Coordinates of C-alpha atoms and ligand atoms in Angstrom, one line a residue:
Chain Q
M1 CA 141.4 82.5 66.9
S2 CA 139.1 83.4 64.1
H3 CA 138.2 80.1 62.6
T4 CA 134.6 79.9 61.5
V5 CA 132.3 78.3 64.0
D6 CA 129.4 76.1 63.2
W7 CA 126.9 77.6 65.5
S8 CA 124.2 75.0 64.8
A9 CA 126.6 72.4 65.9
V10 CA 127.2 74.4 69.1
K11 CA 123.5 74.5 69.7
A12 CA 123.3 70.7 69.2
D13 CA 125.9 70.3 72.0
F14 CA 123.4 71.4 74.6
P15 CA 121.0 68.5 75.3
V16 CA 118.4 70.5 77.1
L17 CA 117.8 72.5 74.0
Q18 CA 116.4 69.3 72.4
R19 CA 113.6 69.3 74.9
R20 CA 110.2 70.0 73.7
I21 CA 107.4 71.2 76.0
D22 CA 103.9 70.9 74.6
G23 CA 105.5 70.0 71.3
Q24 CA 107.3 73.3 71.0
R25 CA 111.1 73.8 71.1
L26 CA 112.8 75.6 73.9
V27 CA 113.9 79.2 73.4
Y28 CA 116.2 79.8 76.2
L29 CA 116.9 83.5 76.7
D30 CA 117.9 83.6 80.3
S31 CA 121.7 83.0 80.1
A32 CA 122.6 86.2 82.0
N33 CA 120.8 84.5 84.9
T34 CA 122.4 81.1 84.3
S35 CA 123.6 79.2 81.3
Q36 CA 122.8 75.8 79.9
K37 CA 125.4 73.0 79.9
P38 CA 127.0 71.2 76.9
N39 CA 127.5 67.5 76.8
V40 CA 131.2 67.8 77.5
V41 CA 130.6 69.4 80.9
I42 CA 127.9 67.0 81.9
D43 CA 130.1 64.1 80.8
A44 CA 133.2 65.4 82.5
M45 CA 131.3 65.6 85.8
T46 CA 129.5 62.3 85.5
D47 CA 132.6 60.4 84.3
F48 CA 134.6 61.7 87.2
M49 CA 131.9 60.7 89.6
R50 CA 131.6 57.3 88.0
H51 CA 135.3 56.5 87.5
G52 CA 137.5 58.7 89.6
Y53 CA 135.7 60.4 92.4
A54 CA 138.1 60.9 95.4
P55 CA 139.1 63.6 97.9
I56 CA 141.8 66.1 97.0
N57 CA 144.9 67.1 98.9
R58 CA 144.3 64.6 101.7
S59 CA 145.0 61.0 100.9
A60 CA 147.9 59.0 99.6
Y61 CA 146.2 56.5 97.3
R62 CA 146.4 56.8 93.6
M63 CA 142.8 57.7 92.9
A64 CA 143.1 60.6 95.4
G65 CA 146.2 61.8 93.5
E66 CA 144.4 61.7 90.2
A67 CA 141.5 63.7 91.7
T68 CA 143.9 66.3 93.0
D69 CA 145.5 66.5 89.6
A70 CA 142.2 66.9 87.9
F71 CA 141.1 69.6 90.4
E72 CA 144.4 71.5 90.1
G73 CA 144.2 71.0 86.3
A74 CA 140.9 72.8 86.3
R75 CA 142.5 75.7 88.2
A76 CA 145.3 75.9 85.6
K77 CA 142.7 76.1 82.8
V78 CA 140.9 79.0 84.5
Q79 CA 144.2 80.7 85.0
K80 CA 145.0 80.5 81.3
F81 CA 141.5 81.5 80.3
I82 CA 141.7 84.8 82.1
N83 CA 145.5 85.2 81.6
A84 CA 146.3 85.3 85.3
P85 CA 150.0 85.2 86.1
H86 CA 149.8 82.3 88.6
A87 CA 147.4 79.4 89.1
H88 CA 147.6 79.8 92.9
E89 CA 146.0 83.2 92.5
V90 CA 142.8 81.5 91.3
V91 CA 140.7 80.8 94.3
F92 CA 137.6 78.6 93.9
T93 CA 134.6 79.8 95.8
K94 CA 130.9 78.9 95.8
N95 CA 130.0 81.6 93.3
A96 CA 130.8 85.2 92.4
T97 CA 128.8 86.4 95.4
E98 CA 131.0 84.5 97.8
A99 CA 134.0 85.9 96.0
S100 CA 132.8 89.5 96.6
N101 CA 132.1 88.7 100.2
L102 CA 135.5 87.2 100.6
I103 CA 137.1 90.4 99.3
A104 CA 135.0 92.7 101.5
A105 CA 135.3 90.6 104.6
S106 CA 139.0 89.7 104.3
W107 CA 140.7 92.5 102.5
G108 CA 138.1 95.0 103.6
R109 CA 138.2 94.3 107.3
A110 CA 142.0 94.3 107.2
N111 CA 142.4 97.5 105.3
L112 CA 139.4 99.7 105.6
H113 CA 138.6 102.0 108.5
R114 CA 136.0 104.5 109.5
G115 CA 135.6 107.2 106.9
D116 CA 137.5 105.3 104.2
V117 CA 135.8 105.5 100.8
V118 CA 134.7 102.7 98.5
V119 CA 133.4 103.7 95.1
L120 CA 130.8 101.6 93.3
T121 CA 128.6 102.4 90.3
H122 CA 124.8 102.7 89.9
M123 CA 124.7 99.6 87.7
E124 CA 126.1 97.1 90.2
H125 CA 124.5 93.8 91.1
H126 CA 123.6 93.3 94.7
A127 CA 126.6 91.0 95.0
N128 CA 128.9 94.0 94.6
I129 CA 126.8 96.3 96.8
V130 CA 125.5 94.4 99.9
P131 CA 129.0 93.2 101.1
W132 CA 130.1 96.8 101.1
H133 CA 126.9 97.9 102.9
M134 CA 127.6 95.3 105.5
L135 CA 131.1 96.6 105.9
A136 CA 129.8 100.2 106.1
A137 CA 127.4 99.1 108.9
E138 CA 130.3 97.4 110.8
R139 CA 133.2 99.9 110.0
G140 CA 131.6 103.1 109.0
I141 CA 133.2 103.2 105.6
E142 CA 131.7 105.6 103.1
L143 CA 130.2 104.5 99.8
R144 CA 130.3 106.8 96.7
W145 CA 128.7 106.1 93.4
I146 CA 129.5 106.6 89.8
P147 CA 126.3 107.7 88.1
L148 CA 125.1 106.7 84.7
T149 CA 124.5 108.6 81.5
T150 CA 121.0 108.6 79.9
D151 CA 122.3 106.0 77.5
G152 CA 123.1 103.6 80.3
E153 CA 126.8 104.0 80.3
L154 CA 129.0 105.1 83.2
D155 CA 129.1 108.8 83.5
L156 CA 132.8 109.3 83.9
S157 CA 132.8 113.1 83.7
N158 CA 133.6 113.6 87.3
L159 CA 135.6 110.3 87.8
S160 CA 138.6 111.9 89.4
G161 CA 136.5 113.8 91.8
I162 CA 134.6 110.7 92.8
L163 CA 137.8 108.7 93.2
D164 CA 139.6 111.4 95.1
G165 CA 140.8 109.9 98.4
A166 CA 139.1 106.6 97.7
K167 CA 140.6 103.2 98.8
V168 CA 138.6 101.0 96.5
L169 CA 136.9 101.2 93.1
S170 CA 134.7 98.1 92.7
F171 CA 132.7 97.9 89.5
T172 CA 131.1 95.6 87.0
A173 CA 132.7 94.9 83.6
M174 CA 129.3 94.3 82.1
S175 CA 125.9 95.2 83.5
N176 CA 123.5 92.3 83.9
V177 CA 120.5 94.6 83.3
L178 CA 121.7 97.1 80.7
G179 CA 124.3 94.9 79.0
T180 CA 126.7 97.9 79.2
I181 CA 130.3 97.0 78.9
T182 CA 132.4 99.3 80.9
P183 CA 135.9 100.6 80.1
V184 CA 137.6 98.2 82.5
A185 CA 141.3 98.9 81.8
A186 CA 140.7 102.7 81.9
L187 CA 138.8 102.4 85.2
C188 CA 141.5 100.2 86.8
R189 CA 144.1 102.9 85.7
A190 CA 142.0 105.7 87.2
A191 CA 141.6 103.7 90.4
H192 CA 145.3 103.2 90.7
D193 CA 146.1 106.8 89.9
A194 CA 143.9 107.7 92.8
G195 CA 145.6 105.2 95.0
A196 CA 142.6 102.9 95.1
L197 CA 142.3 99.2 94.5
A198 CA 140.5 98.1 91.4
I199 CA 138.0 95.2 91.9
V200 CA 136.2 93.9 88.8
D201 CA 132.9 92.1 88.9
A202 CA 133.4 90.0 85.7
C203 CA 130.4 87.7 86.2
Q204 CA 128.8 88.8 83.0
Y205 CA 132.0 89.5 81.1
V206 CA 134.1 86.4 81.4
P207 CA 131.5 84.1 79.8
H208 CA 131.2 86.3 76.7
N209 CA 134.5 88.0 76.0
V210 CA 138.2 87.5 75.9
T211 CA 139.4 88.2 79.4
D212 CA 142.9 89.3 80.3
V213 CA 143.2 90.3 83.9
Q214 CA 146.7 91.5 83.4
S215 CA 146.0 93.8 80.5
W216 CA 143.1 95.2 82.6
G217 CA 145.5 95.9 85.4
A218 CA 142.9 94.7 87.9
D219 CA 143.6 93.8 91.5
F220 CA 140.7 91.4 92.1
V221 CA 138.3 89.8 89.6
T222 CA 135.2 87.7 90.4
F223 CA 133.0 85.5 88.3
S224 CA 130.7 82.4 88.5
G225 CA 131.0 79.0 86.7
H226 CA 127.3 78.6 86.1
K227 CA 127.1 81.5 83.7
M228 CA 129.8 80.2 81.5
V229 CA 128.4 76.8 80.6
G230 CA 129.9 75.3 83.8
P231 CA 128.0 73.9 86.8
S232 CA 126.4 75.9 89.6
G233 CA 128.2 75.7 93.0
I234 CA 131.6 77.1 91.8
G235 CA 132.9 80.6 91.4
V236 CA 136.2 82.2 91.0
L237 CA 138.1 84.9 92.9
W238 CA 141.3 85.9 91.1
G239 CA 143.6 88.3 93.0
R240 CA 147.1 89.5 92.8
E241 CA 149.4 87.2 94.7
Q242 CA 150.8 90.0 96.9
L243 CA 147.3 91.1 98.0
L244 CA 146.0 87.5 98.6
D245 CA 149.2 86.7 100.6
A246 CA 148.7 89.6 102.9
M247 CA 145.0 89.0 103.5
P248 CA 143.6 87.2 106.6
P249 CA 141.7 84.0 105.8
F250 CA 137.9 84.2 105.1
L251 CA 136.4 80.9 106.3
G252 CA 138.2 78.7 108.8
G253 CA 138.4 74.9 108.9
G254 CA 140.1 72.1 107.1
N255 CA 142.3 72.5 104.0
M256 CA 143.0 76.2 104.8
I257 CA 145.5 75.5 107.6
A258 CA 149.2 74.8 107.8
D259 CA 149.0 73.8 111.5
V260 CA 146.4 73.9 114.3
K261 CA 147.3 73.9 117.9
L262 CA 145.3 74.3 121.1
D263 CA 146.2 78.0 121.2
G264 CA 145.8 78.9 117.5
F265 CA 146.5 78.1 113.9
T266 CA 148.6 79.0 110.9
C267 CA 147.3 79.4 107.4
A268 CA 148.1 77.2 104.4
E269 CA 149.7 78.7 101.3
L270 CA 147.6 80.1 98.4
P271 CA 145.1 79.1 97.2
S272 CA 144.2 76.6 100.0
K273 CA 144.3 79.4 102.5
F274 CA 141.0 80.7 101.0
E275 CA 139.4 77.2 100.3
A276 CA 138.3 76.0 103.7
G277 CA 136.7 72.6 103.8
T278 CA 136.1 70.2 101.0
P279 CA 135.9 72.3 97.9
P280 CA 133.5 71.8 95.0
I281 CA 135.6 69.1 93.4
V282 CA 133.1 67.8 90.8
E283 CA 132.1 71.4 90.0
A284 CA 135.8 72.4 89.4
I285 CA 136.2 69.5 86.9
G286 CA 133.0 70.7 85.2
L287 CA 134.3 74.2 85.1
G288 CA 137.6 73.0 83.6
A289 CA 135.6 71.3 80.8
A290 CA 133.5 74.4 80.3
V291 CA 136.7 76.5 79.9
D292 CA 138.0 74.0 77.3
Y293 CA 134.7 74.1 75.5
L294 CA 134.7 77.9 75.3
T295 CA 138.3 78.0 74.4
N296 CA 137.7 75.6 71.5
I297 CA 135.0 77.9 70.1
G298 CA 137.2 80.9 70.8
M299 CA 136.1 83.8 73.0
A300 CA 136.6 86.3 70.1
N301 CA 134.2 84.2 68.1
V302 CA 131.7 84.2 71.0
R303 CA 131.8 87.9 71.3
R304 CA 131.4 88.4 67.5
H305 CA 128.4 86.0 67.5
E306 CA 126.8 87.8 70.4
M307 CA 127.4 91.2 68.9
H308 CA 125.6 90.1 65.7
L309 CA 122.7 88.6 67.7
T310 CA 122.4 91.8 69.8
S311 CA 122.2 94.0 66.7
Y312 CA 119.8 91.6 65.1
A313 CA 117.5 91.4 68.2
L314 CA 117.6 95.2 68.7
D315 CA 116.7 95.8 65.1
T316 CA 114.0 93.1 65.0
L317 CA 112.2 94.3 68.1
T318 CA 112.4 98.0 67.3
E319 CA 111.3 97.5 63.7
R320 CA 108.4 95.4 64.8
Y321 CA 107.2 97.3 67.8
G322 CA 108.6 100.9 67.4
D323 CA 107.7 103.0 70.4
D324 CA 105.8 100.2 72.0
I325 CA 109.0 98.7 73.2
T326 CA 111.7 100.4 75.3
I327 CA 115.0 98.6 75.4
H328 CA 117.3 99.9 78.1
G329 CA 121.0 100.4 77.7
P330 CA 123.3 101.5 75.0
R331 CA 122.3 101.2 71.3
N332 CA 125.8 100.6 70.2
P333 CA 126.6 96.9 70.2
E334 CA 130.3 97.7 70.5
V335 CA 129.7 98.7 74.2
R336 CA 127.0 96.2 75.1
G337 CA 126.6 92.5 75.5
A338 CA 123.7 90.4 74.5
V339 CA 121.4 91.4 77.4
L340 CA 118.2 93.2 76.5
S341 CA 116.1 94.5 79.3
F342 CA 112.9 96.0 78.0
A343 CA 109.5 97.5 78.8
F344 CA 106.7 96.5 76.5
R345 CA 103.3 98.4 76.1
G346 CA 103.0 99.0 79.8
I347 CA 102.5 95.3 80.5
H348 CA 104.1 94.1 83.7
P349 CA 107.3 92.0 83.1
H350 CA 105.8 89.1 85.2
D351 CA 102.9 89.0 82.8
I352 CA 105.1 89.3 79.8
S353 CA 107.3 86.3 80.9
Q354 CA 104.1 84.3 81.7
V355 CA 102.8 84.9 78.2
L356 CA 106.2 84.1 76.6
D357 CA 106.4 80.9 78.6
E358 CA 103.3 79.8 76.8
K359 CA 105.6 79.7 73.7
N360 CA 108.5 78.2 75.6
V361 CA 110.4 81.5 75.4
C362 CA 112.3 81.8 78.7
V363 CA 113.1 85.3 79.9
R364 CA 113.7 86.7 83.3
A365 CA 111.2 89.1 84.9
G366 CA 112.2 91.0 87.9
H367 CA 114.7 93.4 89.5
H368 CA 117.7 91.3 88.4
C369 CA 119.3 91.8 91.8
A370 CA 120.1 95.4 90.9
K371 CA 117.4 97.4 92.8
P372 CA 119.3 100.7 92.9
L373 CA 119.6 100.6 89.1
M374 CA 115.9 99.6 88.7
R375 CA 114.9 102.7 90.8
L376 CA 116.9 104.9 88.3
L377 CA 115.1 103.3 85.4
G378 CA 111.9 104.1 87.2
A379 CA 110.7 100.5 87.1
N380 CA 110.2 97.9 89.8
A381 CA 111.0 95.3 87.3
T382 CA 111.9 94.7 83.7
A383 CA 111.7 91.7 81.4
R384 CA 115.1 90.6 80.2
A385 CA 116.1 88.5 77.3
S386 CA 119.8 87.4 77.2
F387 CA 121.6 85.5 74.4
Y388 CA 124.5 83.1 74.4
I389 CA 126.4 80.8 72.1
Y390 CA 123.5 78.4 71.6
N391 CA 121.1 81.1 70.5
D392 CA 120.6 82.3 67.0
E393 CA 118.4 84.6 65.0
S394 CA 115.5 82.3 65.1
D395 CA 115.4 82.8 68.9
A396 CA 115.2 86.5 68.5
D397 CA 112.4 86.0 66.0
A398 CA 110.6 83.7 68.5
L399 CA 110.8 86.4 71.2
A400 CA 109.4 89.0 68.8
D401 CA 106.6 86.7 67.7
A402 CA 105.7 85.6 71.3
L403 CA 105.4 89.3 72.4
D404 CA 102.4 89.6 70.1
G405 CA 100.5 87.3 72.4
A406 CA 101.0 89.6 75.3
S407 CA 99.3 92.5 73.5
D408 CA 96.4 90.1 72.6
I409 CA 95.7 89.1 76.2
F410 CA 96.1 92.5 77.7
G411 CA 94.2 94.1 74.9
L412 CA 96.6 96.9 74.4
Chain P
M1 CA 99.7 72.5 80.6
P2 CA 97.1 74.9 81.9
G3 CA 96.2 77.6 79.4
L4 CA 96.6 81.2 79.9
E5 CA 92.9 81.7 79.9
D6 CA 92.8 79.9 83.2
L7 CA 95.0 82.6 84.6
Y8 CA 94.0 85.7 82.9
R9 CA 90.2 85.6 83.4
E10 CA 88.3 88.6 82.2
I11 CA 87.4 89.8 85.7
I12 CA 91.0 89.7 86.7
L13 CA 92.0 91.9 83.7
D14 CA 89.1 94.2 84.5
H15 CA 90.4 94.7 88.1
Y16 CA 94.0 95.1 86.7
R17 CA 92.9 97.8 84.2
S18 CA 90.6 99.6 86.7
P19 CA 91.8 98.8 90.2
R20 CA 89.3 99.6 92.9
N21 CA 90.1 101.5 96.1
R22 CA 93.4 102.8 94.9
G23 CA 95.1 105.4 97.0
E24 CA 96.1 106.1 100.6
L25 CA 94.4 106.7 103.9
P26 CA 95.8 109.2 106.5
P27 CA 96.7 108.1 110.0
P28 CA 95.3 106.8 112.2
A29 CA 94.5 104.2 109.5
N30 CA 96.7 101.1 109.8
K31 CA 99.3 100.8 107.1
A32 CA 101.7 98.1 106.0
E33 CA 104.1 97.7 103.1
G34 CA 104.7 94.4 101.3
H35 CA 107.4 93.3 98.8
N36 CA 107.7 90.4 96.5
P37 CA 111.4 89.9 96.6
L38 CA 111.2 87.7 93.5
C39 CA 110.0 90.5 91.2
G40 CA 110.3 93.7 93.1
D41 CA 106.6 94.3 93.3
E42 CA 105.6 96.7 96.1
I43 CA 102.3 97.2 97.6
T44 CA 101.0 99.3 100.5
V45 CA 97.7 98.5 102.2
F46 CA 95.8 101.1 104.4
V47 CA 93.0 99.9 106.6
Q48 CA 90.7 102.0 108.7
V49 CA 89.3 100.0 111.5
D50 CA 86.3 101.4 113.4
G51 CA 85.4 99.3 116.4
D52 CA 85.2 95.9 115.0
V53 CA 84.7 96.8 111.4
V54 CA 87.0 97.6 108.5
S55 CA 85.3 100.8 107.5
D56 CA 87.7 101.8 104.7
V57 CA 90.6 100.3 102.8
K58 CA 93.0 101.7 100.1
V59 CA 95.8 100.1 98.2
S60 CA 98.8 101.7 96.5
G61 CA 101.9 100.4 94.8
Q62 CA 102.9 98.6 91.6
G63 CA 102.7 95.1 90.4
C64 CA 101.7 92.5 87.8
S65 CA 98.1 91.8 86.8
I66 CA 97.8 89.1 89.4
S67 CA 99.0 91.0 92.4
Q68 CA 97.1 94.1 91.4
S69 CA 93.8 92.5 90.6
S70 CA 94.1 90.4 93.8
A71 CA 94.6 93.6 95.8
S72 CA 91.7 95.3 94.1
M73 CA 89.3 92.4 94.7
M74 CA 90.5 92.0 98.2
S75 CA 89.8 95.6 99.0
Q76 CA 86.3 95.3 97.7
A77 CA 85.7 92.1 99.6
I78 CA 86.8 93.3 103.0
K79 CA 85.3 96.8 103.1
G80 CA 82.6 96.9 105.7
K81 CA 83.3 93.5 107.0
S82 CA 84.0 92.7 110.7
L83 CA 87.5 91.7 111.7
D84 CA 86.4 88.1 112.2
E85 CA 85.0 88.0 108.7
V86 CA 88.1 89.5 107.3
R87 CA 90.3 86.9 109.0
A88 CA 88.0 84.1 107.7
L89 CA 88.2 85.6 104.2
V90 CA 92.0 85.6 104.4
H91 CA 92.0 82.0 105.5
R92 CA 89.5 81.1 102.7
F93 CA 91.7 82.8 100.1
K94 CA 94.9 81.1 101.3
V95 CA 93.1 77.7 101.3
M96 CA 92.2 78.4 97.6
M97 CA 95.8 79.2 97.0
S98 CA 96.6 75.9 98.6
I99 CA 99.0 77.5 101.1
E100 CA 96.8 76.9 104.1
E101 CA 94.9 73.7 105.1
D102 CA 91.2 74.1 105.4
A103 CA 90.7 74.7 109.1
D104 CA 87.0 73.7 108.8
D105 CA 86.5 75.8 111.9
A106 CA 82.8 76.0 112.8
A107 CA 83.6 79.1 114.9
Q108 CA 84.7 81.0 111.9
P109 CA 82.0 83.0 110.2
A110 CA 80.9 81.7 106.8
V111 CA 82.3 83.9 104.1
K112 CA 82.1 83.8 100.3
L113 CA 85.1 84.6 98.0
G114 CA 82.8 85.8 95.3
D115 CA 84.8 87.5 92.5
L116 CA 88.0 86.3 94.1
E117 CA 87.3 82.8 92.9
A118 CA 88.5 84.0 89.5
L119 CA 92.0 83.8 91.0
Q120 CA 91.6 80.0 91.4
G121 CA 93.5 79.4 88.2
V122 CA 96.7 80.9 89.8
V123 CA 97.2 77.6 91.7
K124 CA 98.1 76.0 88.4
F125 CA 100.9 78.5 88.0
P126 CA 102.8 78.0 91.3
V127 CA 105.3 80.8 90.6
R128 CA 102.4 83.3 90.6
I129 CA 100.9 82.3 94.0
K130 CA 103.2 84.8 95.7
C131 CA 101.8 87.5 93.4
A132 CA 98.2 86.6 94.4
T133 CA 98.9 86.5 98.1
L134 CA 101.1 89.6 98.4
A135 CA 98.2 92.0 99.2
W136 CA 96.7 89.5 101.6
N137 CA 99.9 89.1 103.6
T138 CA 100.3 92.8 103.6
L139 CA 96.7 93.2 104.9
V140 CA 97.3 90.9 107.8
E141 CA 100.4 92.9 108.7
A142 CA 98.4 96.1 108.5
L143 CA 95.7 94.7 110.8
E144 CA 98.3 93.7 113.3
S145 CA 100.3 97.0 113.2
Ligands
LIG501 C1 127.0 91.3 87.4 C2 126.8 90.2 88.3 N1 127.6 90.1 89.4 C3 127.4 89.1 90.3 C4 126.5 88.1 90.1 C5 126.3 87.1 91.2 O1 126.5 85.8 90.7 P1 126.2 84.5 91.6 O2 124.7 84.6 91.8 O3 126.5 83.4 90.7 O4 127.0 84.6 92.8 C6 125.7 88.1 89.0 C7 124.6 87.1 88.8 O5 123.5 87.4 88.4 C8 125.8 89.2 88.1 O6 125.1 89.3 87.0

């Protein structure tokens, strides 16, 4: 879909961006953290709560049937959005973190034993590190790491060596710190060639790119609704049917059972098997609306818009500040998303974000839940500006202007 | 909205640019490490206690202007003080940060915050209170270790 998009109309779809604080407009540059919500998502959720809220999968009255249809309709939208073969392979979780934990706890415990190797990369989010550390502590599995090049891409020069004998390769499709987009399909192929499973953390990728889990050839894919203009409280695990079918359940309780007796239980079919308890019903409906919204814009258009903004922001900041600003990650916008982590004139990121906040420019300051990567960068923290569909060149300009204020205060 | 000048007072920037008592102390000095999980700041506080007196103190680590200046001013304020005075000072500081109720305890020695009062403005920026208190919480741990 390469229709032209009216990006100012997109911006106008997000009511929070109309907000003024101290008479100044909001420059929201923290979408890699969590994204803002368009009216259609807010309305879908409130309309459902106003007019049709009911339980799913449990009751015989009409309204419960409608709610179940709406909930399953949202699942089907997600399936299509990521080109998954089956809707029942799409499992709703609380967030991407829970999805990662589900994989490590369920598939991992059933299939990994002492000495088995799980390969991660140096640019993973804690969500794709700590569940494996937990399994390592419990099972004695071994973790191996794919290092980075100086440019912030994966160093794949010894990939087959690292993957040799491995059972799992679990990696991010796009770094939330460096913006680096990794060669997902090639990595999935390399994993399979080595006899390993390929798990893709697509939390930063799905909101910004055309996603096709089949052309990737992935085994599991995880992401969160709140980063893709959907609500918080819902995430997605997609897995190949065969794998999910063979896995033991993760959480136990209502909805996930076929039968319960005094001496045991049997599991429900997919996807209920992995959706114990009352699921995030309202959130699923919001996520469905978010998927529709993004689909209407067209994910290829989203990617093009963000590539342009990334180039523009990189050029603007480096032209203006030269060596005073260090922007981490690849320079080539073809292999990076609209995430700019930077160091500026030795000023601590916390102080930078404080000064930017004075101009209503919202950026993240901190370790971005990627402490191993931060150690490699030699920083405790960075400031990070991230762009999305509702940002434009004026937001990059506002960031550049606001940075001046930081130099003034710290007299550097 | 409170202005940045409430936060970044000149004396704070001075301690940030030229932190006092930077460095480390060898054992048997007490030592504790503190982390601010929010931003990744790390700080290590070393205290040498002789009898009842904090005879020396050093601070190492990295952090923002607020956490670093707070650590620097703290180190100046506690050096040479008795343990009771140090505890009272910690309490005074936390009261100023509005994370402890004023104990109004006549048994506590009277202490003055002095330069540290420059950090009063931090209270208007609640996200930064954790930065200001990092060194203090780490100090308490070091004294208990
Ligand atoms: C790459 C990556 N993976 C996983 C996560 C975890 O997402 P959530 O906090 O929504 O579970 C994030 C969120 O910051 C992320 O950026």
